Each structure stands twice: as structure tokens, then as C-alpha cells.
Amino acid sequence: MTEERGALVAAVRDFAKTALAPYANEWDAEKHFPVDTLRLAGEMGLGGVYVREDVGGSGLSRSDAVAIFEELARGDTAIAAYVSIHNMVAWMIDRFGDEEQRHRWVPRLVTMEDLASYCLTEPGAGSDAAALTTSARRDGDHYVINGTKQFISGAGASAVYLIMARTGGPGPSGISAIVVPAGTAGLSFGPNERKMGWNAQPTRQVIFDDVRVPVTHRLGDEGDGFKMAMKGLNGGRVNVAAASLGGAQWAFEKAARYVQEREAFGAPLSANQSIVFGLADMDTELQAARLLLQRAAQKMDDAAPDEAVACATAKRFVTDVAFQVANTALQMHGGYGYLHEYGIERVVRDLRVHQILEGTNEIMRVIIGREVLRNAKGRQ
């Protein structure tokens, strides 16, 4: 770690300890979305971590970003995950938008004065994203959008909705990326979903009923949206893996302290060899997960040809390991781990969805397995 990155990570760690961690249980219990705290994060440049500097971004690398999101997640996993999604949208507009679009939307996203939502998933199109049916029909110099997006983080609180809609025929080549501002006529939201975790951020349907937006709100050319969405998801997978790692690391360290303080049968729990072995396995797996994550982030920074499979590999491994580590940390706490005040059960609940979103881990296995077969065939 360079001196500069070390200072940055230390600043984010301090923010997570003071502005997130003391309130994480309360936000979870009350289902409170801390918009004011997010704006404080924006003041630190955390709303545009890898956005270009000419529109106010921090201009950092993906390797820097995973270190940042890990630290944020040690304070509050659900909020760190939302910040990562917000960053994905800000980056997509910065990367694929023209100069007018970049300067119109990105500066306020960077400061988190405006929040963003990524709208790809639909009630009938989750893992099979290319089958989405939300339509954007051309009407002069406007699109008329109809359809419903499902499981959208930040919905109802965001100012910017980056949606994938069908402007052409079936399949991925008929999909375009369009920015829809909050307050546009015909845009509405379903009720806040009652979820197992991620209670500190709202998750709602986003409903489009003859929503009219100018054609100038489209990023790139018609039919480019699916490729943009997949590029965005590469980063999203790395980001959510980093958030998983941070939550799991926090739970692991809490368990390592607890087993030295808690006594049973006349001795600390840490005197039990099975506990020591468990901690050793947890630490080893977290270190392996972090290395795999850093590898994927470096592939993104290098624009490596195997970037997508590296991101899928990291997402699959890190989110599975993180959930298991947090669950084991809960077990080491015994009945206390099941109590809300200890925070462990909240992290377990929050981390569970990371194995599903940004492409389920089963889909990650499909991506990895296809690459394995392709490489094996190429070596014949």
C-alpha cells in the first residue's frame, strides 16, 4: 500500500468508525436511510471514487476503490453497498456520457447532493437481463418509457435513475441506457420492500407509465446499453465483494476479541482448540479473498482482456467466504450473536444478499466455467 493510499484508507476508516458504526444497528432497526450521512461521504469524495476529476471526481483506481469500500463496510455494510452502487452509476455516466451529460449529472452525484439508482433487474428478468421488457419508444425527440424495474436500491430517494430499456428488437442489441431524473411525470415507486437485510437502504420497484424523457438523455448509441450495463456490473461485482469483505472482517475481529473475554467451563473460549482452528481458517480465507479481490481490481485498472471473468471469480469467492465467516462469528458468540445489539446478526443478514445481487453466484460460476472450457479447448 502506498503512503497516499494508506492516508486515504485511514481517513475512510475514521469516517466509518465515527459516522457509520455507532448508528448502524439503529438504522437497521428503524429502516432509516441516512441521506445526511451520505452527503458527508460525498464531501470526502466518496460519491465519485473513480470518476474523472474534471467533473469533480476523485479520479482514483479500482484498487483504491476496493480498499475504500472495505473500510466503509466495517462501519455499515448496507450503506457501503449503496455507496458502491451509487458509484457504479456515476462512473457509467462519466464513462459513457457525452460532455454535456457528464457535466449536467455527474458533479452533483460526486458530492452525493443527488443520489443515484441503477435500474436493470425486472420482475421477470433477473439473471437473464437481456430478456428485459421495459420499453423506450421513440416519439420525435423524446422516448416514451413503460415498464417496471425490481429490487432497485435507493428508489424513491434518488435523483437520478439510470435505466436499461428496450429501444430495439429482442436480445441484448435492442437495449439502450437512458437517464431518467426524479420527478419526471409518470415515474412512481412501489412500497419499500420488507427484506431480510439491507434495511438501512430502501429497495423498491421503479414504475414507468408513459414517462417521457428527451433522446438526449440516452448514453451512447441505441443498442449500446447492454454492453454498458455489463461493464458497470464488472465494477459492481468487485465493489460488492469489497463490501462483503469489510463486513466479514469486522465480524471476525469482534469474534476474536469475544472468545478471549467469554469464559465457559472455567476457561476462556479461546482455550478450546476448535475455536483457535476456526479463527485460523477464517483469517486464512479472508486473506485469500482479499488477494483475489485485489487481483480483479488490478485487472480492471489494466483493462485486461480477462477482466470480466476475474471480477466474476472474485465476486463468487469473496461473497461466499464473507458470509461464511460472518456466520461463524455469530456461532462463536453463541446466543449473544443472535441479539441485535451485538451487530453480528445484522451483518450476517446484510451479507446474505451479496451472494445474489450483481449477478447470482450461480451465474458467476457459469461465467467462470465457460472461460475454463474455452481455455481448455484453446490448449488442445
XYZ file of C-alpha atoms in Angstrom:
380
model
C 0.000 0.000 0.000
C 1.390 3.385 -0.993
C 1.636 6.201 1.549
C -1.085 8.133 -0.283
C -3.492 5.192 -0.311
C -2.679 4.473 3.319
C -3.677 8.014 4.292
C -6.872 7.748 2.240
C -7.852 4.417 3.780
C -7.145 5.793 7.266
C -9.451 8.768 6.612
C -12.245 6.485 5.388
C -11.711 4.166 8.356
C -12.133 7.109 10.711
C -15.316 8.174 8.894
C -16.696 4.630 9.131
C -15.926 4.439 12.853
C -17.435 7.807 13.747
C -20.218 8.420 11.204
C -21.430 4.897 10.401
C -20.639 2.240 13.020
C -22.294 3.951 16.038
C -25.609 4.184 14.185
C -25.654 1.010 12.076
C -27.876 -1.026 14.400
C -30.287 1.884 14.850
C -30.571 2.496 11.094
C -31.168 -1.210 10.539
C -33.863 -1.440 13.207
C -35.642 1.727 12.106
C -35.140 1.132 8.357
C -33.613 4.594 8.140
C -31.750 5.734 5.021
C -29.136 8.221 6.306
C -29.111 10.710 3.439
C -27.373 13.397 5.514
C -24.553 10.975 6.332
C -24.223 10.073 2.659
C -23.749 13.748 1.872
C -20.917 13.828 4.413
C -19.386 10.928 2.495
C -19.822 12.973 -0.665
C -17.851 15.821 0.874
C -14.958 13.346 1.201
C -15.174 12.496 -2.500
C -16.778 9.099 -1.906
C -19.613 9.716 -4.370
C -17.283 9.532 -7.358
C -14.307 7.466 -6.268
C -13.187 6.555 -9.804
C -14.934 9.364 -11.680
C -12.704 11.752 -13.648
C -11.526 14.883 -11.884
C -12.820 17.417 -14.427
C -16.378 16.772 -13.181
C -15.341 16.696 -9.517
C -14.465 13.032 -9.177
C -11.631 11.662 -7.089
C -10.012 10.000 -10.118
C -8.813 7.015 -8.094
C -8.101 3.497 -9.292
C -10.274 0.426 -8.824
C -7.577 -0.895 -6.500
C -8.059 2.200 -4.352
C -11.833 1.779 -4.531
C -11.940 -1.760 -3.138
C -9.863 -0.645 -0.150
C -12.291 2.246 0.406
C -15.447 0.127 0.188
C -13.983 -2.480 2.527
C -13.367 0.202 5.155
C -16.844 1.710 4.728
C -18.394 -1.740 5.214
C -16.642 -2.156 8.534
C -18.868 0.711 9.675
C -22.124 -0.293 7.962
C -22.307 -2.984 5.307
C -25.655 -1.901 3.877
C -24.624 1.738 3.490
C -21.266 0.774 1.973
C -23.099 -1.387 -0.561
C -25.383 1.510 -1.503
C -22.398 3.864 -1.918
C -20.843 1.269 -4.235
C -23.998 1.153 -6.388
C -24.142 4.955 -6.491
C -20.518 4.988 -7.652
C -21.337 2.493 -10.396
C -23.979 4.854 -11.821
C -21.745 7.920 -11.519
C -18.959 6.069 -13.328
C -21.248 4.858 -16.119
C -22.460 8.381 -16.868
C -18.890 9.675 -16.655
C -17.556 6.871 -18.861
C -20.284 6.604 -21.486
C -21.938 10.025 -21.447
C -21.030 12.903 -23.731
C -19.545 16.096 -22.305
C -22.908 17.777 -21.815
C -24.306 14.740 -19.984
C -21.209 14.376 -17.817
C -21.287 17.994 -16.701
C -25.072 18.006 -16.230
C -25.379 14.998 -13.904
C -22.036 13.835 -12.538
C -20.907 16.800 -10.357
C -23.944 16.532 -8.058
C -23.588 12.746 -7.954
C -19.961 13.085 -6.882
C -20.947 15.254 -3.889
C -23.955 12.990 -3.227
C -26.218 16.028 -3.248
C -28.005 13.846 -5.804
C -28.253 10.105 -5.203
C -28.390 7.531 -7.993
C -30.094 4.204 -8.681
C -29.147 1.518 -11.191
C -32.217 0.052 -12.894
C -31.587 -3.207 -14.735
C -33.481 -6.021 -12.981
C -37.183 -6.555 -13.707
C -39.851 -8.768 -12.130
C -39.393 -11.278 -14.961
C -35.765 -10.601 -15.882
C -33.147 -11.063 -13.170
C -30.145 -13.130 -14.163
C -31.402 -13.160 -17.766
C -31.013 -9.398 -18.071
C -31.059 -9.493 -21.884
C -34.726 -10.552 -21.673
C -35.854 -7.269 -20.096
C -39.123 -5.858 -21.406
C -39.197 -2.234 -20.200
C -39.659 -0.326 -23.451
C -38.498 3.085 -24.629
C -40.459 4.019 -27.755
C -39.128 6.853 -29.879
C -41.580 9.735 -30.288
C -39.894 12.586 -32.106
C -37.095 13.903 -29.936
C -38.337 12.004 -26.869
C -38.546 8.434 -25.592
C -41.774 7.196 -24.015
C -40.858 4.619 -21.360
C -43.142 1.911 -19.981
C -42.326 -0.962 -17.656
C -41.236 -1.884 -14.133
C -37.827 -2.347 -12.539
C -37.458 -4.568 -9.476
C -35.164 -4.580 -6.400
C -33.840 -1.061 -7.016
C -31.607 0.287 -4.248
C -32.253 3.896 -3.310
C -35.523 4.016 -5.240
C -37.691 6.897 -4.111
C -34.742 8.749 -2.582
C -32.553 9.009 -5.670
C -32.468 11.974 -8.025
C -31.066 10.032 -10.993
C -32.245 6.674 -12.359
C -30.033 5.011 -14.938
C -32.303 2.526 -16.672
C -31.827 -0.151 -19.284
C -34.774 -0.174 -21.682
C -35.616 -1.834 -24.953
C -35.376 0.615 -27.849
C -34.999 -2.101 -30.495
C -35.631 -5.775 -31.127
C -35.163 -8.799 -28.846
C -31.889 -9.648 -27.177
C -29.008 -7.537 -25.876
C -28.592 -5.496 -29.073
C -32.021 -3.908 -28.588
C -31.216 -2.376 -25.185
C -30.229 1.245 -24.539
C -29.147 3.124 -21.406
C -31.264 6.161 -20.514
C -31.096 8.629 -17.617
C -34.460 9.423 -16.025
C -34.479 12.264 -13.453
C -36.655 12.035 -10.345
C -39.886 13.993 -10.644
C -40.450 13.094 -14.294
C -44.179 12.695 -14.957
C -45.267 9.054 -14.913
C -42.370 7.888 -12.714
C -43.510 6.218 -9.491
C -42.359 3.676 -6.926
C -43.666 0.604 -5.191
C -43.650 0.260 -1.395
C -40.357 -0.242 0.397
C -39.687 -3.976 0.323
C -39.599 -5.843 3.623
C -36.234 -7.561 3.427
C -34.043 -9.959 5.378
C -31.225 -7.396 5.434
C -30.074 -4.133 3.863
C -32.707 -2.376 5.959
C -30.729 0.873 6.041
C -31.321 1.462 2.349
C -34.693 1.497 0.571
C -35.443 -1.143 -2.050
C -38.483 -0.522 -4.241
C -39.949 -1.139 -7.645
C -39.447 1.718 -10.094
C -42.523 2.059 -12.310
C -42.631 3.831 -15.676
C -46.041 4.808 -17.047
C -45.634 6.775 -20.293
C -42.553 8.502 -18.884
C -41.233 10.994 -21.456
C -37.561 11.936 -21.487
C -35.534 13.655 -24.219
C -33.486 11.471 -26.527
C -30.502 13.487 -25.270
C -30.821 11.505 -22.011
C -29.607 8.349 -23.767
C -25.994 7.367 -23.122
C -24.148 6.476 -26.316
C -25.943 4.979 -29.304
C -29.143 2.984 -29.395
C -28.371 -0.653 -28.681
C -25.242 0.071 -26.628
C -26.996 -0.209 -23.259
C -26.435 -3.879 -22.557
C -22.680 -3.594 -23.107
C -22.622 -0.584 -20.778
C -24.631 -2.479 -18.182
C -22.204 -5.405 -18.244
C -19.214 -3.064 -17.950
C -20.889 -1.420 -14.985
C -21.563 -4.793 -13.396
C -17.897 -5.775 -13.566
C -17.201 -2.912 -11.202
C -20.351 -3.590 -9.219
C -19.241 -7.151 -8.572
C -15.842 -6.051 -7.336
C -17.423 -3.329 -5.189
C -19.956 -5.605 -3.512
C -17.220 -8.138 -2.877
C -15.244 -5.399 -1.126
C -18.280 -4.504 0.978
C -18.669 -8.185 1.870
C -15.039 -8.395 2.891
C -15.320 -5.355 5.157
C -18.390 -6.662 6.944
C -16.853 -10.094 7.421
C -13.549 -8.661 8.656
C -15.425 -6.608 11.260
C -17.356 -9.693 12.440
C -14.183 -11.781 12.538
C -12.304 -9.258 14.673
C -15.275 -8.947 17.013
C -15.346 -12.740 17.420
C -11.579 -12.913 18.035
C -11.976 -10.468 20.922
C -15.108 -12.083 22.291
C -13.693 -15.622 22.605
C -10.870 -14.265 24.755
C -13.283 -12.477 27.090
C -16.050 -15.070 27.380
C -15.472 -17.938 29.789
C -17.060 -21.383 29.773
C -16.190 -24.397 31.899
C -13.685 -22.318 33.866
C -11.601 -21.049 30.942
C -11.854 -18.561 28.065
C -13.435 -19.913 24.888
C -10.095 -19.282 23.192
C -8.611 -22.133 25.250
C -10.680 -24.503 23.129
C -8.591 -25.737 20.196
C -11.596 -25.922 17.896
C -12.121 -22.188 18.412
C -8.478 -21.472 17.608
C -8.683 -23.601 14.453
C -11.880 -21.814 13.455
C -10.241 -18.413 13.806
C -7.256 -19.620 11.802
C -9.487 -20.793 8.974
C -11.486 -17.559 8.993
C -8.335 -15.440 8.830
C -6.823 -17.544 6.058
C -9.965 -17.390 3.948
C -10.319 -13.638 4.419
C -6.721 -13.112 3.335
C -7.230 -15.315 0.268
C -10.444 -13.455 -0.570
C -8.708 -10.079 -0.277
C -5.925 -11.162 -2.641
C -8.433 -12.425 -5.212
C -10.341 -9.157 -4.934
C -7.188 -7.075 -5.356
C -6.308 -9.157 -8.416
C -9.690 -8.412 -10.005
C -9.377 -4.689 -9.233
C -5.940 -4.625 -10.829
C -7.332 -6.373 -13.925
C -9.883 -3.555 -14.182
C -7.195 -0.905 -13.797
C -5.166 -2.612 -16.534
C -8.228 -3.156 -18.808
C -7.093 -6.782 -19.033
C -8.878 -8.993 -21.585
C -9.963 -11.386 -18.820
C -11.348 -8.582 -16.648
C -14.930 -9.882 -16.646
C -14.059 -13.417 -15.536
C -11.647 -12.072 -12.905
C -14.465 -9.924 -11.483
C -16.863 -12.888 -11.523
C -14.305 -15.093 -9.781
C -13.680 -12.533 -7.064
C -17.377 -11.847 -6.563
C -18.220 -15.550 -6.223
C -15.376 -16.412 -3.863
C -15.346 -13.298 -1.694
C -19.105 -13.109 -1.079
C -19.309 -16.831 -0.241
C -16.318 -16.626 2.113
C -17.562 -13.420 3.736
C -20.987 -14.840 4.511
C -19.488 -17.998 5.983
C -17.003 -16.047 8.119
C -19.724 -13.757 9.477
C -21.977 -16.745 10.173
C -19.146 -18.492 12.035
C -18.506 -15.313 14.022
C -22.164 -15.378 15.056
C -21.819 -19.023 16.126
C -18.774 -18.184 18.255
C -20.871 -15.611 20.102
C -23.448 -18.265 20.972
C -26.832 -16.855 21.918
C -25.415 -13.335 22.132
C -24.590 -13.432 18.428
C -28.319 -13.733 17.759
C -29.062 -10.489 19.597
C -29.421 -7.291 17.614
C -27.321 -5.180 19.980
C -24.148 -7.139 19.149
C -24.416 -6.309 15.449
C -23.282 -9.722 14.221
C -26.725 -10.911 13.136
C -27.198 -7.652 11.182
C -24.001 -8.221 9.228
C -24.975 -11.845 8.522
C -28.324 -10.680 7.166
C -26.749 -7.908 5.105
C -24.083 -10.164 3.598
C -26.515 -12.861 2.525
C -27.888 -10.806 -0.363
C -24.392 -10.184 -1.732
C -24.406 -13.777 -2.972
C -27.446 -12.871 -5.099
C -27.110 -9.309 -6.381
C -24.904 -8.037 -9.222
C -25.401 -11.483 -10.764
C -26.049 -14.513 -8.570
C -23.091 -16.652 -7.615
C -24.551 -19.400 -9.796
C -24.258 -17.049 -12.768
C -20.703 -16.235 -11.690
C -19.981 -19.965 -11.906
C -21.405 -20.034 -15.425
C -19.074 -17.198 -16.463
C -16.061 -18.865 -14.839
C -16.893 -22.343 -16.144
C -17.308 -21.146 -19.722
C -13.904 -19.471 -19.531
C -12.364 -22.672 -18.177
C -13.805 -24.660 -21.092
C -12.718 -22.052 -23.630
C -9.179 -22.065 -22.301
C -9.050 -25.867 -22.224
C -10.186 -26.044 -25.834
C -7.615 -23.435 -26.836
C -4.774 -25.504 -25.359
C -5.521 -28.573 -27.448
